[in-house]
Coordinates of C-alpha atoms and ligand atoms in Angstrom, one line a residue:
X1 CA 68.4 33.2 96.7
X2 CA 65.7 30.5 96.7
X3 CA 64.7 28.7 93.6
X4 CA 61.4 30.6 93.9
X5 CA 63.1 33.8 93.8
X6 CA 65.2 32.6 90.9
X7 CA 61.9 31.6 89.0
X8 CA 60.4 35.0 89.7
X9 CA 63.4 36.8 88.4
X10 CA 63.6 34.7 85.2
X11 CA 59.8 35.0 84.5
X12 CA 60.1 38.8 84.9
X13 CA 63.1 38.9 82.5
X14 CA 61.5 36.6 79.8
X15 CA 58.1 38.6 80.1
X16 CA 60.1 41.3 78.2
X17 CA 60.1 39.1 75.1
X18 CA 56.7 40.4 74.1
X19 CA 54.9 42.8 71.8
X20 CA 54.3 46.2 73.3
X21 CA 51.1 46.7 75.4
X22 CA 49.7 45.3 78.7
X23 CA 50.9 42.0 80.0
X24 CA 52.7 39.5 77.7
X25 CA 51.9 38.9 74.0
X26 CA 54.2 36.3 72.6
X27 CA 52.9 34.3 69.7
X28 CA 54.6 31.3 68.1
X29 CA 57.3 31.6 65.5
X30 CA 57.9 35.3 66.0
X31 CA 60.8 37.5 66.9
X32 CA 59.5 37.5 70.5
X33 CA 59.4 33.7 70.4
X34 CA 63.0 33.7 69.2
X35 CA 64.2 36.0 71.9
X36 CA 62.4 33.9 74.6
X37 CA 64.3 30.9 73.3
X38 CA 67.6 32.5 74.1
X39 CA 66.5 32.9 77.8
X40 CA 65.2 29.3 77.9
X41 CA 68.4 28.0 76.4
X42 CA 70.4 29.7 79.2
X43 CA 68.0 28.1 81.9
X44 CA 68.5 24.7 80.3
X45 CA 72.2 25.1 80.1
X46 CA 72.4 26.2 83.7
X47 CA 70.7 23.0 84.6
X48 CA 73.4 20.9 82.8
X49 CA 71.2 20.2 79.7
X50 CA 72.2 19.7 76.0
X51 CA 69.9 22.1 74.1
X52 CA 68.5 21.9 70.6
X53 CA 65.4 23.2 68.7
X54 CA 63.4 20.5 66.9
X55 CA 61.7 20.5 63.6
X56 CA 58.4 21.8 65.2
X57 CA 60.3 24.7 67.0
X58 CA 60.1 22.9 70.4
X59 CA 63.2 23.7 72.4
X60 CA 64.5 20.5 73.9
X61 CA 67.0 20.4 76.8
X62 CA 68.3 16.9 77.4
X63 CA 69.9 15.3 80.5
X64 CA 71.4 12.0 79.5
X65 CA 70.7 9.0 81.6
X66 CA 72.0 5.5 81.7
X67 CA 72.5 3.7 78.4
X68 CA 69.4 2.1 77.2
X69 CA 67.2 3.7 79.8
X70 CA 63.9 5.4 79.3
X71 CA 63.3 9.2 79.1
X72 CA 61.0 11.3 81.3
X73 CA 59.5 14.3 79.4
X74 CA 58.6 17.5 81.4
X75 CA 57.7 20.9 80.1
X76 CA 55.1 23.3 79.0
X77 CA 54.5 26.2 76.4
X78 CA 56.4 29.4 75.6
X79 CA 53.6 31.2 74.0
X80 CA 50.9 33.4 75.5
X81 CA 47.5 34.8 74.7
X82 CA 47.4 38.5 73.6
X83 CA 47.9 40.6 76.7
X84 CA 48.3 37.5 78.8
X85 CA 50.2 37.0 81.9
X86 CA 53.9 36.0 82.6
X87 CA 53.2 32.6 84.1
X88 CA 50.8 30.6 81.9
X89 CA 53.0 28.0 80.2
X90 CA 56.4 29.5 80.6
X91 CA 56.4 28.8 84.4
X92 CA 56.2 25.1 83.8
X93 CA 59.4 25.4 81.7
X94 CA 61.4 27.5 84.2
X95 CA 60.2 25.2 87.2
X96 CA 61.4 22.1 85.3
X97 CA 64.8 23.6 84.6
X98 CA 65.2 24.7 88.3
X99 CA 64.2 21.3 89.7
X100 CA 66.9 19.8 87.5
X101 CA 69.3 22.5 88.7
X102 CA 68.4 21.6 92.3
X103 CA 69.1 17.9 91.7
X104 CA 72.5 18.8 90.0
X105 CA 73.5 20.9 93.0
X106 CA 72.4 18.0 95.3
X107 CA 74.5 15.6 93.2
X108 CA 71.5 13.4 92.5
X109 CA 71.8 11.1 89.4
X110 CA 68.5 10.1 88.0
X111 CA 68.2 6.5 86.6
X112 CA 66.6 7.9 83.4
X113 CA 67.1 10.5 80.9
X114 CA 65.1 13.7 81.1
X115 CA 64.0 16.0 78.1
X116 CA 62.8 19.4 79.2
X117 CA 60.4 20.7 76.5
X118 CA 59.4 24.3 75.7
X119 CA 56.6 23.9 73.2
X120 CA 55.9 26.7 70.6
X121 CA 52.2 26.9 70.4
X122 CA 49.6 25.8 73.0
X123 CA 47.2 28.7 73.0
X124 CA 46.2 28.5 69.4
X125 CA 45.8 32.2 69.0
X126 CA 47.9 32.8 65.9
X127 CA 46.7 29.9 63.8
X128 CA 43.3 28.0 64.0
X129 CA 45.1 25.1 65.5
X130 CA 47.3 24.3 68.5
X131 CA 49.5 21.7 70.2
X132 CA 51.8 21.3 67.2
X133 CA 54.8 20.3 69.3
X134 CA 53.2 17.6 71.6
X135 CA 51.2 16.3 68.6
X136 CA 54.4 15.7 66.6
X137 CA 56.0 13.8 69.6
X138 CA 52.9 11.7 70.1
X139 CA 52.6 10.9 66.4
X140 CA 49.1 12.4 66.2
X141 CA 50.1 15.5 64.1
X142 CA 47.9 16.0 60.9
X143 CA 50.0 17.4 58.1
X144 CA 46.9 19.4 56.9
X145 CA 47.5 21.9 59.7
X146 CA 50.7 23.1 57.8
X147 CA 48.3 24.8 55.4
X148 CA 46.3 26.6 58.0
X149 CA 46.8 30.4 57.9
X150 CA 47.2 33.2 60.4
X151 CA 45.2 36.5 59.8
X152 CA 48.1 37.8 57.6
X153 CA 47.8 34.8 55.3
X154 CA 51.1 33.2 56.5
X155 CA 50.7 29.3 56.8
X156 CA 51.9 27.2 59.7
X157 CA 54.5 25.6 57.4
X158 CA 55.8 28.9 56.1
X159 CA 56.0 30.3 59.6
X160 CA 57.8 27.2 60.9
X161 CA 60.3 27.3 58.0
X162 CA 61.0 31.2 58.4
X163 CA 61.6 30.4 62.1
X164 CA 64.5 28.1 61.2
X165 CA 62.4 24.8 62.1
X166 CA 61.6 22.2 59.4
X167 CA 58.0 21.4 58.4
X168 CA 59.3 18.5 56.2
X169 CA 60.6 16.6 59.2
X170 CA 57.7 16.7 61.5
X171 CA 56.7 13.1 61.1
X172 CA 60.1 11.9 62.1
X173 CA 59.6 13.6 65.5
X174 CA 57.3 11.0 66.7
X175 CA 58.6 9.3 69.9
X176 CA 58.6 5.6 70.5
X177 CA 56.2 5.1 73.5
X178 CA 58.2 2.2 74.9
X179 CA 61.2 4.6 75.3
X180 CA 59.2 7.2 77.4
X181 CA 58.6 7.0 81.2
X182 CA 55.9 9.7 81.4
X183 CA 55.2 13.4 80.8
X184 CA 55.0 15.8 83.8
X185 CA 53.7 19.5 83.4
X186 CA 53.6 22.1 86.1
X187 CA 51.2 25.0 85.5
X188 CA 49.6 27.8 87.2
X189 CA 46.0 26.7 88.3
X190 CA 44.3 29.4 86.3
X191 CA 41.3 29.3 88.7
X192 CA 40.5 29.9 92.5
X193 CA 40.5 26.4 94.0
X194 CA 43.9 26.4 95.6
X195 CA 43.6 29.9 96.9
X196 CA 40.2 29.0 98.4
X197 CA 41.8 25.8 100.0
X198 CA 44.7 27.7 101.2
X199 CA 47.2 25.5 99.4
X200 CA 50.1 26.3 97.2
X201 CA 50.0 23.1 95.1
X202 CA 47.5 20.9 93.6
X203 CA 47.6 17.5 91.9
X204 CA 45.6 17.4 88.7
X205 CA 43.2 14.5 88.2
X206 CA 42.3 15.1 84.7
X207 CA 42.0 17.6 81.9
X208 CA 38.7 18.8 80.4
X209 CA 37.6 17.8 77.0
X210 CA 36.6 20.7 74.6
X211 CA 34.3 21.0 71.7
X212 CA 33.7 24.2 69.6
X213 CA 30.6 24.6 67.4
X214 CA 29.7 27.2 64.8
X215 CA 26.2 28.4 65.2
X216 CA 24.3 30.6 62.7
X217 CA 20.8 32.0 63.0
X218 CA 19.5 33.3 59.7
X219 CA 16.3 35.5 59.4
X220 CA 15.3 38.6 57.4
X221 CA 16.6 42.0 57.3
X222 CA 14.3 45.0 57.0
X223 CA 13.8 48.6 58.1
X224 CA 14.1 49.3 61.9
X225 CA 11.4 51.9 61.8
X226 CA 8.7 50.2 59.6
X227 CA 8.6 46.5 60.1
X228 CA 6.2 45.7 63.1
X229 CA 7.6 43.9 65.9
X230 CA 5.4 40.8 65.6
X231 CA 6.4 40.4 61.9
X232 CA 10.2 40.4 62.5
X233 CA 12.6 37.6 61.9
X234 CA 15.4 38.9 63.8
X235 CA 18.5 36.8 63.9
X236 CA 20.3 38.6 66.8
X237 CA 17.2 38.4 69.1
X238 CA 17.2 34.6 68.6
X239 CA 20.9 34.4 69.2
X240 CA 20.4 36.4 72.4
X241 CA 17.8 34.0 73.6
X242 CA 20.1 31.1 72.7
X243 CA 23.1 32.6 74.5
X244 CA 21.0 33.0 77.7
X245 CA 19.9 29.4 77.4
X246 CA 23.5 28.3 77.2
X247 CA 24.3 30.0 80.3
X248 CA 21.2 29.0 82.3
X249 CA 21.5 25.2 81.2
X250 CA 25.1 25.1 81.9
X251 CA 24.6 26.5 85.4
X252 CA 22.3 23.4 86.2
X253 CA 24.9 21.0 85.0
X254 CA 27.8 21.0 87.4
X255 CA 30.4 19.6 85.2
X256 CA 29.8 21.9 82.3
X257 CA 31.6 25.1 81.2
X258 CA 29.9 26.6 78.2
X259 CA 30.9 30.0 76.6
X260 CA 29.8 32.2 73.7
X261 CA 32.8 34.4 73.3
X262 CA 32.2 36.1 70.1
X263 CA 29.3 37.2 67.9
X264 CA 29.1 38.5 64.3
X265 CA 26.0 40.2 63.1
X266 CA 24.8 41.0 59.6
X267 CA 24.2 43.8 58.4
X268 CA 25.4 45.2 61.7
X269 CA 23.7 48.6 61.2
X270 CA 21.9 50.6 63.8
X271 CA 18.7 50.9 61.7
X272 CA 18.5 47.4 60.1
X273 CA 17.0 44.2 61.5
X274 CA 19.8 41.7 61.7
X275 CA 19.3 38.8 59.3
X276 CA 22.3 36.8 60.3
X277 CA 24.1 36.1 63.6
X278 CA 27.0 33.8 63.8
X279 CA 28.6 32.7 67.1
X280 CA 30.9 30.0 68.4
X281 CA 29.7 27.8 71.3
X282 CA 32.5 26.4 73.2
X283 CA 31.7 23.5 75.7
X284 CA 34.2 21.9 78.2
X285 CA 33.8 19.2 80.6
X286 CA 35.8 16.4 82.2
X287 CA 33.1 14.1 81.1
X288 CA 32.8 13.5 77.4
X289 CA 29.3 12.2 77.8
X290 CA 28.2 15.3 79.7
X291 CA 29.7 17.5 77.1
X292 CA 28.0 15.6 74.2
X293 CA 24.5 15.7 76.0
X294 CA 24.8 19.4 76.7
X295 CA 25.6 20.1 73.0
X296 CA 22.7 17.9 71.9
X297 CA 20.4 19.8 74.2
X298 CA 21.6 23.2 72.9
X299 CA 21.1 21.9 69.3
X300 CA 17.4 21.2 70.1
X301 CA 16.9 24.4 71.9
X302 CA 18.5 26.5 69.1
X303 CA 16.2 24.8 66.6
X304 CA 13.2 25.5 68.8
X305 CA 14.1 29.1 69.2
X306 CA 14.6 29.5 65.5
X307 CA 11.4 27.8 64.6
X308 CA 9.4 29.9 66.9
X309 CA 10.5 33.1 65.0
X310 CA 10.6 31.6 61.5
X311 CA 14.4 31.5 61.4
X312 CA 16.8 28.9 60.2
X313 CA 19.4 27.4 62.7
X314 CA 22.7 25.6 61.8
X315 CA 25.1 24.1 64.4
X316 CA 28.4 22.5 63.1
X317 CA 31.0 21.1 65.3
X318 CA 34.4 22.6 64.2
X319 CA 36.8 21.2 66.9
X320 CA 36.8 18.3 69.5
X321 CA 39.4 17.3 72.0
X322 CA 38.4 14.5 74.4
X323 CA 38.9 14.8 78.1
X324 CA 41.9 12.9 79.4
X325 CA 42.8 11.3 82.8
X326 CA 46.0 11.9 84.6
X327 CA 47.8 8.6 85.4
X328 CA 46.6 7.5 88.9
X329 CA 49.9 5.9 90.0
X330 CA 51.9 9.1 88.9
X331 CA 49.3 11.3 90.6
X332 CA 49.9 9.3 93.8
X333 CA 53.7 9.8 93.6
X334 CA 53.1 13.5 92.8
X335 CA 50.7 13.7 95.8
X336 CA 53.4 12.2 98.2
X337 CA 56.0 14.7 96.9
X338 CA 53.7 17.6 97.6
X339 CA 52.9 16.2 101.1
X340 CA 56.7 15.5 101.7
X341 CA 57.4 19.2 100.7
X342 CA 55.1 20.0 103.8
X343 CA 51.9 21.1 102.0
X344 CA 48.3 19.9 102.2
X345 CA 47.0 17.7 99.3
X346 CA 44.4 19.1 97.0
X347 CA 43.2 17.1 94.0
X348 CA 41.5 18.9 91.2
X349 CA 40.5 18.7 87.6
X350 CA 41.8 21.2 84.9
X351 CA 39.2 23.3 83.1
X352 CA 42.0 24.7 80.9
X353 CA 43.7 22.6 78.3
X354 CA 47.3 21.9 78.3
X355 CA 50.3 20.4 76.3
X356 CA 49.7 17.4 78.6
X357 CA 46.4 16.7 77.0
X358 CA 48.1 16.0 73.6
X359 CA 51.0 14.1 75.4
X360 CA 48.6 11.7 76.9
X361 CA 48.4 10.0 73.4
X362 CA 52.0 9.2 73.8
X363 CA 52.5 8.3 77.5
X364 CA 51.1 8.5 81.0
X365 CA 50.8 12.1 82.1
X366 CA 50.9 14.0 85.5
X367 CA 50.2 17.6 86.3
X368 CA 51.1 19.8 89.2
X369 CA 49.1 23.1 89.7
X370 CA 50.6 26.1 91.4
X371 CA 48.1 28.5 93.2
X372 CA 47.5 31.8 91.2
X373 CA 46.4 35.0 92.8
X374 CA 42.7 35.7 92.6
X375 CA 42.4 32.8 90.2
X376 CA 43.4 35.2 87.4
X377 CA 44.9 33.8 84.2
X378 CA 45.1 35.0 80.5
X379 CA 45.3 38.5 82.2
X380 CA 48.2 40.9 82.6
X381 CA 47.8 40.7 86.5
X382 CA 48.3 36.9 86.5
X383 CA 50.6 36.1 89.4
X384 CA 52.1 33.2 91.3
X385 CA 53.9 33.6 94.6
X386 CA 57.6 33.2 95.0
X387 CA 57.2 30.8 97.8
X388 CA 54.6 28.7 96.0
X389 CA 57.0 28.3 92.9
X390 CA 59.8 27.4 95.4
X391 CA 57.4 24.7 96.8
X392 CA 56.8 23.5 93.3
X393 CA 60.5 23.1 92.5
X394 CA 60.7 21.0 95.7
X395 CA 57.8 18.9 94.7
X396 CA 58.9 18.4 91.1
X397 CA 62.4 17.4 92.3
X398 CA 60.8 15.0 95.0
X399 CA 58.7 13.5 92.3
X400 CA 61.7 12.8 90.0
X401 CA 63.7 11.3 93.0
X402 CA 60.8 9.1 94.0
X403 CA 60.5 7.8 90.5
X404 CA 64.1 7.0 90.8
X405 CA 63.5 5.1 94.0
X406 CA 60.7 3.2 92.4
X407 CA 62.9 2.5 89.3
X408 CA 65.7 1.1 91.3
X409 CA 63.8 -1.1 93.7
Ligands
GLV1 C1 44.1 27.4 76.9 O1 44.6 28.0 77.8 C2 42.7 27.0 77.0 O2 42.4 26.3 77.9 O3 42.0 27.3 76.1
MN2 MN1 48.9 27.3 79.4
MN3 MN1 46.6 29.7 78.4

């Protein structure tokens, strides 16, 4: 059995730790999360790691290194989006364990310790926040997030405590950057580039920045049958023009991905003119300047659309995460490991965000992408080939061994 086959089998098994329905639904600090941790614990144990769950509900598997040496961190997240796939996040944990299992079988001793990390919450779909685990390690965790609530009114703090973690000890999780070598994350690409380039693996150059804005158009409601068309102050018509402009302008700007994924309309009645349309505008780019320019442009266009129809327009930024670069030296080492494993080298940026983004506040980061079928992700049909995951195990193990060579010369 290859490591790729083992990865596929383990991912099929852990996919059952899910709410009922299509694909995988595994939210943080739930019964599904707890049953997933039992699997991950077994994978870590098989790789010879000492396992514990930390105060942020990150499962940590430690391979001790030489006394006084540094620690390399490697991992990804256990959670999924609702009706997501069986690879996003968790594949990075299983591949990390298998790479260490391979080195154990090959009797390779690394000149540093390794912590494999299975973070609880990267997707941010249960609570209006995400990346709790990596932020606690990086010391960038904001204690105000403990009071944020899920749709049932359960706070992050209460969910952590009920899960057996400890919201009072989060500050103490911050790691000393001088003890840390780097953070490596393997992840499915979640896009079509590697498939198009016919390559199983890719080396990530950087992770996009993200901002979210809350947009509200306010007009006036009225009777759908009596108010003349020319006299209307229809908030949904203005919002529709805005959404089309978002898409058209983003298409002219190569580095921008802009999305309006929701809309809420008032009074939301078939025979009433909408007086309020609220929508989030999410903007991503690997260039923070390009992202800020695009948002400024959309602010002007939204105000213009509103004034043309006698409406008011509000745009408020609700979330911002800067773009981060992967470390060029680590990327070079990872690229050599990919080539050594016999695969062409593709370098590409990430348009999805990852735990690595928050870990970049602690230490240099590297990311390895694995090709995914039809570029599908956040989708029940998300798929990575067995042979590609096998190649990834080889590349991760090769990377760790190269670091060893660098560390000892
Ligand atoms: C998470 O996968 C995101 O990129 O939003
Ligand atoms: Mn992910
Ligand atoms: Mn995801």
